[in-house]
Structures are given as C-alpha cells and as structure tokens.
PDB file of N, CA and C in Angstrom:
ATOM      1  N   UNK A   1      -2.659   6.388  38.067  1.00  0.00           N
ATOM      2  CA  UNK A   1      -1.847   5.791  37.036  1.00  0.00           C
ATOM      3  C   UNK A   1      -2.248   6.396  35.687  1.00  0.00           C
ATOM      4  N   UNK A   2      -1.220   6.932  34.947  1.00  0.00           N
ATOM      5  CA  UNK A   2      -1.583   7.588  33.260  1.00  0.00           C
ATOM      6  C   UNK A   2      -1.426   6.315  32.458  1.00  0.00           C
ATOM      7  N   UNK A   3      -2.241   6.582  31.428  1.00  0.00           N
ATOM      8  CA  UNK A   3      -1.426   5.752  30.432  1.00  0.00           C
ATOM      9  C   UNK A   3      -0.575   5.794  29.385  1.00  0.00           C
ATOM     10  N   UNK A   4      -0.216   5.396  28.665  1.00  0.00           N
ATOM     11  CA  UNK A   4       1.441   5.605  27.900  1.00  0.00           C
ATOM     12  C   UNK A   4       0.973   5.914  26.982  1.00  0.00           C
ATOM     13  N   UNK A   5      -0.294   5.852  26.238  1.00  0.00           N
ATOM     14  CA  UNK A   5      -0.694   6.284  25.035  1.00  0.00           C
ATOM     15  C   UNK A   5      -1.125   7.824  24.611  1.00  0.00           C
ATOM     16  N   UNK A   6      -1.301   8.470  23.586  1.00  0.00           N
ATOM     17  CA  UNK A   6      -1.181   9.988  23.289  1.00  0.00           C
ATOM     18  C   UNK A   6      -2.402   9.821  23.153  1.00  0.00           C
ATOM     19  N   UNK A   7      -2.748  11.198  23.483  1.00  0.00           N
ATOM     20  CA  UNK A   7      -4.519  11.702  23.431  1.00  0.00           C
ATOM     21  C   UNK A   7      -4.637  11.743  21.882  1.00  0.00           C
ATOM     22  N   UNK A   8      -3.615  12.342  21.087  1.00  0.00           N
ATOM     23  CA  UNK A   8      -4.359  12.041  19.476  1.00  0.00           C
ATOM     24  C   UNK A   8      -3.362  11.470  18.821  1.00  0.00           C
ATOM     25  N   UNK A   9      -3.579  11.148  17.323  1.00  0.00           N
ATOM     26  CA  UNK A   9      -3.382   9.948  16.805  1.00  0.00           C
ATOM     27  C   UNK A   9      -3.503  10.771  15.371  1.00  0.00           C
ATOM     28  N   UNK A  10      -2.165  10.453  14.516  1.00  0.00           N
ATOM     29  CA  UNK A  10      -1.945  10.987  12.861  1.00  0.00           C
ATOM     30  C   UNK A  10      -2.339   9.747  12.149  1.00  0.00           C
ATOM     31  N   UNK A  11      -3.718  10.533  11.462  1.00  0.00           N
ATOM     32  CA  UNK A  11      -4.049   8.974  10.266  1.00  0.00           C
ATOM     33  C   UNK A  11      -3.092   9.058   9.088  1.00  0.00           C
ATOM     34  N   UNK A  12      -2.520   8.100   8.781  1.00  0.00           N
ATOM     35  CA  UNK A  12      -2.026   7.668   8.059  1.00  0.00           C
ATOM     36  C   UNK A  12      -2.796   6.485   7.293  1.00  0.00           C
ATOM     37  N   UNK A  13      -2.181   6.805   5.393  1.00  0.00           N
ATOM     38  CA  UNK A  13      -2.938   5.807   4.724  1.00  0.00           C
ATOM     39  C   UNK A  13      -1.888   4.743   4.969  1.00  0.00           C
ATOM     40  N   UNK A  14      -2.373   3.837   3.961  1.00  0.00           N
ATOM     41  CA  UNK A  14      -1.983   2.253   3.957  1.00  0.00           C
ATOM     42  C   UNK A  14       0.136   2.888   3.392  1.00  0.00           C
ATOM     43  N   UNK A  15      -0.381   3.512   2.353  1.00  0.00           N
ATOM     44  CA  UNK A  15       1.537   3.618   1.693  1.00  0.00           C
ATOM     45  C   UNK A  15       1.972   4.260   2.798  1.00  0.00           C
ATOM     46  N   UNK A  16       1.460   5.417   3.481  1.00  0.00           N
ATOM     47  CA  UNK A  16       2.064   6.192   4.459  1.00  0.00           C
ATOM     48  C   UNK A  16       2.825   5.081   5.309  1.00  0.00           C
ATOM     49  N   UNK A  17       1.849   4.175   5.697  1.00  0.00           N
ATOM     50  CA  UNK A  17       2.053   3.296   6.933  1.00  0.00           C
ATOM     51  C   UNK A  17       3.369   2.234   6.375  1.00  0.00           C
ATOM     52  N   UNK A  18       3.607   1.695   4.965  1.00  0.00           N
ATOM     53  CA  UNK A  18       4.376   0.744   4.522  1.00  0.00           C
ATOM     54  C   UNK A  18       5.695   1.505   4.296  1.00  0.00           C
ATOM     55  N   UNK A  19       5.529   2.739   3.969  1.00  0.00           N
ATOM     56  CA  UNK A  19       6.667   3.438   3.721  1.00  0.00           C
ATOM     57  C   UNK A  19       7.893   3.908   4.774  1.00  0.00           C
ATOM     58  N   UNK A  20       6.639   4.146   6.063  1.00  0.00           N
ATOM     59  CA  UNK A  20       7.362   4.295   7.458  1.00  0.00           C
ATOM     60  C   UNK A  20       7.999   3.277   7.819  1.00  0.00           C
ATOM     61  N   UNK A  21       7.493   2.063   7.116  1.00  0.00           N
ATOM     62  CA  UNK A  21       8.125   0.526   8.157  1.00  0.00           C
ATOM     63  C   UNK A  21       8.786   0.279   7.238  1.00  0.00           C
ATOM     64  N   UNK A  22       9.167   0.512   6.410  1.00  0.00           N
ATOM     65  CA  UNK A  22      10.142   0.383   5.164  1.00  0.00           C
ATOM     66  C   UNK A  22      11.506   1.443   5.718  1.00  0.00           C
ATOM     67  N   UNK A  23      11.303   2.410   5.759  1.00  0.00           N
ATOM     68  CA  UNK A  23      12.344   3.331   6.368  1.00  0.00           C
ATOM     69  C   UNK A  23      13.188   2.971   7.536  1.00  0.00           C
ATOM     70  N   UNK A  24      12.233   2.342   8.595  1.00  0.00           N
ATOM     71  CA  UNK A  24      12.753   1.309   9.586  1.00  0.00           C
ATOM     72  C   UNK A  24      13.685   1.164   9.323  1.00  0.00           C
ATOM     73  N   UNK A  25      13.514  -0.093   8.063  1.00  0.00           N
ATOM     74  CA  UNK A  25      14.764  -1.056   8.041  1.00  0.00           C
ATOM     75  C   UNK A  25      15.460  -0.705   7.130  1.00  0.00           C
ATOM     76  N   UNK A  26      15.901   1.075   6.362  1.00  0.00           N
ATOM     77  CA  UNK A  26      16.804   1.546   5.946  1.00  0.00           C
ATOM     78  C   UNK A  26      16.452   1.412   4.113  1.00  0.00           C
ATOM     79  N   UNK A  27      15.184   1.460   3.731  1.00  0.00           N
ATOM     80  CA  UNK A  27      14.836   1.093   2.514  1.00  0.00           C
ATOM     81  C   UNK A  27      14.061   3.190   2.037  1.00  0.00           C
ATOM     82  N   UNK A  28      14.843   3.677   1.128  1.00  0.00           N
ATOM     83  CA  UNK A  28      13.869   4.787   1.113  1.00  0.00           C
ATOM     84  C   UNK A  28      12.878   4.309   0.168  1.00  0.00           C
ATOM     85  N   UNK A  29      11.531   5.264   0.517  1.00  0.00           N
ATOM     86  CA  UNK A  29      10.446   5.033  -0.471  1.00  0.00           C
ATOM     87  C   UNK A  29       9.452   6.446  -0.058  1.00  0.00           C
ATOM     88  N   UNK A  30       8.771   5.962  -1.099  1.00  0.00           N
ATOM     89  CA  UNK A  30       7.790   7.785  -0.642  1.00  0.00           C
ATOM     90  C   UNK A  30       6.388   6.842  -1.528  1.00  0.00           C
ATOM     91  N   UNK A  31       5.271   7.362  -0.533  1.00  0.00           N
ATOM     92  CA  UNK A  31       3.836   7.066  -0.644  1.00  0.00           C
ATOM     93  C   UNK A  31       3.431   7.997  -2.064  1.00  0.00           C
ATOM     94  N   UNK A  32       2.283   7.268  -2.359  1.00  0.00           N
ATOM     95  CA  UNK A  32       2.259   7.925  -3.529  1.00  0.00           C
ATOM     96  C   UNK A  32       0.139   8.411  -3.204  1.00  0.00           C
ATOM     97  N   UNK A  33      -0.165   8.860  -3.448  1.00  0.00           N
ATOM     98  CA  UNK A  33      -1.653   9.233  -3.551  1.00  0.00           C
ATOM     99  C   UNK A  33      -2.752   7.669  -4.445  1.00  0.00           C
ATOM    100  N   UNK A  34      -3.258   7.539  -3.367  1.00  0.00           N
ATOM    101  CA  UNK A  34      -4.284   6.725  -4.471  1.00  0.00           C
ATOM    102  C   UNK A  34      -4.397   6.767  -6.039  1.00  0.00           C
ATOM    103  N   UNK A  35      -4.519   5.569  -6.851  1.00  0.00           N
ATOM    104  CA  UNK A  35      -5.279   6.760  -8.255  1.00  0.00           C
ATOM    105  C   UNK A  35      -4.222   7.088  -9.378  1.00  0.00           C
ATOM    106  N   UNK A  36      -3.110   7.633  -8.484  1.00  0.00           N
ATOM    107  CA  UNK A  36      -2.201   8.255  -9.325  1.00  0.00           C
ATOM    108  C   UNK A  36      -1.265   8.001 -10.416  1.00  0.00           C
ATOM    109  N   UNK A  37      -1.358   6.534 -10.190  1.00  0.00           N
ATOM    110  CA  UNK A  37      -0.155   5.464 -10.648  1.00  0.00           C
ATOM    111  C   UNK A  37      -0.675   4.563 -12.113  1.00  0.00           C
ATOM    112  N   UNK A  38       0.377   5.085 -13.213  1.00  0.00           N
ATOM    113  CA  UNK A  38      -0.123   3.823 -14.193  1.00  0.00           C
ATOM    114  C   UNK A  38      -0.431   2.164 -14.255  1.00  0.00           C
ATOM    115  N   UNK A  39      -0.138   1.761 -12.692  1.00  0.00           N
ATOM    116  CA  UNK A  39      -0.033   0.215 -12.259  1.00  0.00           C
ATOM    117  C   UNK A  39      -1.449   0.241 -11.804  1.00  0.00           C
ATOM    118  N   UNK A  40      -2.018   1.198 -11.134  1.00  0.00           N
ATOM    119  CA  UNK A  40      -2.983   1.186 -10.295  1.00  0.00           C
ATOM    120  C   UNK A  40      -4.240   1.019 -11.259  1.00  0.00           C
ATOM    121  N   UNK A  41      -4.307   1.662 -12.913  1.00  0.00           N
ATOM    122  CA  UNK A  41      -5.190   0.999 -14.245  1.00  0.00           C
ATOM    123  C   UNK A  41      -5.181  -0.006 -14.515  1.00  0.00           C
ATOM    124  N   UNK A  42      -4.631  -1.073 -14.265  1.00  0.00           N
ATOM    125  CA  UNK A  42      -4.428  -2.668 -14.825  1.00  0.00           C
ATOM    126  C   UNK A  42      -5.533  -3.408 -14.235  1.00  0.00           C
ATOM    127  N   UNK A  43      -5.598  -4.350 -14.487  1.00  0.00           N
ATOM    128  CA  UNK A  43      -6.085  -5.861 -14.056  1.00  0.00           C
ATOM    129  C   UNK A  43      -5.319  -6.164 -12.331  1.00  0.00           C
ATOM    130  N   UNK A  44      -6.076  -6.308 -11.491  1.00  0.00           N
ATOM    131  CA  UNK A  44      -4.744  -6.552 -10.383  1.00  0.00           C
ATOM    132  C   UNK A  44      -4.616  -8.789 -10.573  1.00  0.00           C
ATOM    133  N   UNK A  45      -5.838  -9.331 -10.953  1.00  0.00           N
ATOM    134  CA  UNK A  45      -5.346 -10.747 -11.029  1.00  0.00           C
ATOM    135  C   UNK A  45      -5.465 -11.103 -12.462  1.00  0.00           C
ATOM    136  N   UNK A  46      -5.041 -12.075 -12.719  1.00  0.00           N
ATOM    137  CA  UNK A  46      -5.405 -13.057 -14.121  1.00  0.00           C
ATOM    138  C   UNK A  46      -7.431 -13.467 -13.548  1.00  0.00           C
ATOM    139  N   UNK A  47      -8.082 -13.092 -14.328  1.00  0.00           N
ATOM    140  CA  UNK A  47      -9.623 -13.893 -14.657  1.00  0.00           C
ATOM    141  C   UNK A  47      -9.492 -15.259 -15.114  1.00  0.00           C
ATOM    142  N   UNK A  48      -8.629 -16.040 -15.635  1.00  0.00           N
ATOM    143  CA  UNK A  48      -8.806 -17.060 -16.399  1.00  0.00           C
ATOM    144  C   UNK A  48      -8.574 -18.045 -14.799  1.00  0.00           C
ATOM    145  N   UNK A  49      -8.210 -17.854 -14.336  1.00  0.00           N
ATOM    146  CA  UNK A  49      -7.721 -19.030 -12.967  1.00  0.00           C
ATOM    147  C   UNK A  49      -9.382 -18.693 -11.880  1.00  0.00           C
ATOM    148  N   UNK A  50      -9.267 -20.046 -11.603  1.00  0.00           N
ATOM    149  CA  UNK A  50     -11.061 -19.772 -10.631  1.00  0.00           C
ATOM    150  C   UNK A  50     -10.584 -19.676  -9.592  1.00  0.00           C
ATOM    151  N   UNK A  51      -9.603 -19.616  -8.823  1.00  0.00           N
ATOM    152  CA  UNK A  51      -9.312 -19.594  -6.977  1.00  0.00           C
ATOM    153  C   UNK A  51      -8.402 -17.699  -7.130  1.00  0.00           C
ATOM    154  N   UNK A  52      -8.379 -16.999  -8.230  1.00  0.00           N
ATOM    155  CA  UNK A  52      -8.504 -15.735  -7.909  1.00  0.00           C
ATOM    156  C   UNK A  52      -9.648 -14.845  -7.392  1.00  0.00           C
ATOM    157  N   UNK A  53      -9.545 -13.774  -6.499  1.00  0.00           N
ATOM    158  CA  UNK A  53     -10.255 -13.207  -6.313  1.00  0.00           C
ATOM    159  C   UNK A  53     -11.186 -12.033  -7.201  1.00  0.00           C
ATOM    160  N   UNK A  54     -11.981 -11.855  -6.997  1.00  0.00           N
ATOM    161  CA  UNK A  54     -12.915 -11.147  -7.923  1.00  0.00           C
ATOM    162  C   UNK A  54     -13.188  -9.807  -7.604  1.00  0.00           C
ATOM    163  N   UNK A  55     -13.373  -9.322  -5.747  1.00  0.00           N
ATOM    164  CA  UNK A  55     -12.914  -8.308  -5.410  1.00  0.00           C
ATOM    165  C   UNK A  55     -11.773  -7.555  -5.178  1.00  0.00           C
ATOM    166  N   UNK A  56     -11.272  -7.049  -5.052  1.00  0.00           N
ATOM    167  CA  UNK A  56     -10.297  -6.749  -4.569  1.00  0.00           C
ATOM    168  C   UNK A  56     -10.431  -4.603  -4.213  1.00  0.00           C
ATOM    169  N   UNK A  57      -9.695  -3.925  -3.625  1.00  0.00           N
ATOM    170  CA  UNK A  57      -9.524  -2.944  -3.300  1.00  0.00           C
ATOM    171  C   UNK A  57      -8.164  -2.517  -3.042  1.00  0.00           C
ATOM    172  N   UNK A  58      -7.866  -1.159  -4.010  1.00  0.00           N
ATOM    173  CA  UNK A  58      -6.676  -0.834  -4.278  1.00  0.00           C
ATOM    174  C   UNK A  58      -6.175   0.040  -3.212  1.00  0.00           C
ATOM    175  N   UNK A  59      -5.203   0.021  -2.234  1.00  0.00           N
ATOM    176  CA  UNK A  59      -4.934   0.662  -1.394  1.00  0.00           C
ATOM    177  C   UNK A  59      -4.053   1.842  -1.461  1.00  0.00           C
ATOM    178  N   UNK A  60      -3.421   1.959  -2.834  1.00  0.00           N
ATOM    179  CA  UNK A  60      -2.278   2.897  -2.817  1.00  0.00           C
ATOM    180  C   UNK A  60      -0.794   2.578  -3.467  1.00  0.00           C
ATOM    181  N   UNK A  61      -0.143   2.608  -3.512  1.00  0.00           N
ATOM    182  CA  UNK A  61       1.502   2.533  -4.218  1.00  0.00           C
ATOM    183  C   UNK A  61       2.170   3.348  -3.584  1.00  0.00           C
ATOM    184  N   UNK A  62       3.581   2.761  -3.364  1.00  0.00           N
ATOM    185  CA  UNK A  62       5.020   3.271  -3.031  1.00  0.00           C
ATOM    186  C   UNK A  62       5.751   3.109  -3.570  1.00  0.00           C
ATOM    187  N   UNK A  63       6.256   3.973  -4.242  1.00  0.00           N
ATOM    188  CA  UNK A  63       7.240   4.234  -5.016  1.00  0.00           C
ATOM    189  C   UNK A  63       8.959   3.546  -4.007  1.00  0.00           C
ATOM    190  N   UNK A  64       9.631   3.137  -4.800  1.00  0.00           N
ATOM    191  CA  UNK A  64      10.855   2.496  -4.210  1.00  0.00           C
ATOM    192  C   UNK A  64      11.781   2.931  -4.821  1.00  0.00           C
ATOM    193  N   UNK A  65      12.998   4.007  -4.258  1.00  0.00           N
ATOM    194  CA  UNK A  65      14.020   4.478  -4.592  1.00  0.00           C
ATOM    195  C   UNK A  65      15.246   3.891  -4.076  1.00  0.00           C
ATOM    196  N   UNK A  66      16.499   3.888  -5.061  1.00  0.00           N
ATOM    197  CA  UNK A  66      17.469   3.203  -5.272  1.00  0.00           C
ATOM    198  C   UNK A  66      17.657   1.839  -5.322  1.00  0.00           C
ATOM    199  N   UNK A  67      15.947   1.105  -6.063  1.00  0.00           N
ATOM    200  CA  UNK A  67      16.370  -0.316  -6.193  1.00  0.00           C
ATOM    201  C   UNK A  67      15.752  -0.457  -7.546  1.00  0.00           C
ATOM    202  N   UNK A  68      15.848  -1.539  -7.929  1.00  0.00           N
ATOM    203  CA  UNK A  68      15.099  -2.423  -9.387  1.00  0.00           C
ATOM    204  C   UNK A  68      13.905  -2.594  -9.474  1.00  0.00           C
ATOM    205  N   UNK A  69      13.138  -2.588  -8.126  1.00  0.00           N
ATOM    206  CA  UNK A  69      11.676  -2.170  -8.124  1.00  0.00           C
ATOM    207  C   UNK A  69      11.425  -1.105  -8.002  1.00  0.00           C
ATOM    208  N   UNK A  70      10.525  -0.555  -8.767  1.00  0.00           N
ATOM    209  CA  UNK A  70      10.040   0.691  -9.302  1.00  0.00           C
ATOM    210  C   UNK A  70       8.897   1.231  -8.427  1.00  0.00           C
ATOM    211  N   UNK A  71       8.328   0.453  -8.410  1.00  0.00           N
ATOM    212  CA  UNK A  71       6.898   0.875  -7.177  1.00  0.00           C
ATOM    213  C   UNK A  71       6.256  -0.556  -6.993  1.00  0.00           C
ATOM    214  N   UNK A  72       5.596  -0.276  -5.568  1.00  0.00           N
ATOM    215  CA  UNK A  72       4.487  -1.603  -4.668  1.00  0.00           C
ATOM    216  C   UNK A  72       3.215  -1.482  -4.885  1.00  0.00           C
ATOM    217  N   UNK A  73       2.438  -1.963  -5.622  1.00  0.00           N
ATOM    218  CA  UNK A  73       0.572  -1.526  -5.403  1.00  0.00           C
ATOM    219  C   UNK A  73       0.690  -2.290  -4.112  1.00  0.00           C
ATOM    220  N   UNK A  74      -0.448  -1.548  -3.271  1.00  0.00           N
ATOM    221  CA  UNK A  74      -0.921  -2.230  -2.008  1.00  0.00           C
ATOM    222  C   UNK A  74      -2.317  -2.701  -2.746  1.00  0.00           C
ATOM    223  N   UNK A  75      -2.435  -3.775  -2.594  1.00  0.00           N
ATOM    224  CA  UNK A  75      -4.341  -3.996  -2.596  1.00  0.00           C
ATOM    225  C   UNK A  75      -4.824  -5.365  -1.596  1.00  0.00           C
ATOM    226  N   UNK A  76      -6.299  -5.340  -1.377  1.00  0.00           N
ATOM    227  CA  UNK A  76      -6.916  -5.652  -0.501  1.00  0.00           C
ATOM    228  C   UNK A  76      -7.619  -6.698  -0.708  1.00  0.00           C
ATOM    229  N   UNK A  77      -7.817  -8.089  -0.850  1.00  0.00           N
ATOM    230  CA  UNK A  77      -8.316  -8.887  -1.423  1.00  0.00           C
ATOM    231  C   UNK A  77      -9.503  -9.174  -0.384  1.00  0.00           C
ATOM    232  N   UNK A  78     -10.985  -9.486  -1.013  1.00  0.00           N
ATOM    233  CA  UNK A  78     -11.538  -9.988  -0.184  1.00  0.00           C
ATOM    234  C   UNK A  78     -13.399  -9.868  -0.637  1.00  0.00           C
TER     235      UNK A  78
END
C-alpha cells in the first residue's frame, strides 16, 4: 500500500499560505515579504488596555487587490 502523500513539500510563509486560500475563494492578493510594509512599523495593540497582549510576532502582510482593503498584517499573539 503507497501513501497519497508527496515525498517533498514547498515551504511556504504565513502570507504565501493566506494568499493561496484567499485565491480559493476568488479574492486576488499577493504576499508581501516580511519587514517590508509601512503597517508592519506601528504599534500592533493599544498599551493602555491590560487584557492586550504584550508579545506578539509579526508574520507578514498581503496586499489585497481590487478591494477597499489595502493590505492584512498577519501577527501572532502569544
């Protein structure tokens, strides 16, 4: 018996991965590089509220074409 799965495997980052499942359902968007993005310099929570998180980790941005949103930060709370 084989199994159904492929001997190798394309890493994909976090936007790679949101952008593909975005395409799915007929939404274009294109991954953007870590880093790259003027959203990705900000504050990601308000400090003044105590049940925000304090870590967090920035995963990346996707840019979103032909809508009113401009781009997605991905980040990682925890």
């Amino acid at each position: 018996m084989h199994d159904t799965e492929p001997d190798t495997f394309v890493y994909q980052s976090w936007p790679e991965k949101f952008s593909g499942m975005l395409k799915e359902i007929g939404i274009d968007s294109e991954s953007k590089e870590i880093g790259t993005d003027e959203i990705e310099k900000d504050d990601y929570y308000s400090r003044y509220f105590a049940q925000t998180p304090r870590m967090v980790t920035n995963k990346g941005c996707i840019d979103i074409k032909n809508s009113n949103i401009d781009a997605v930060q991905i980040i990682q709370k925890g």
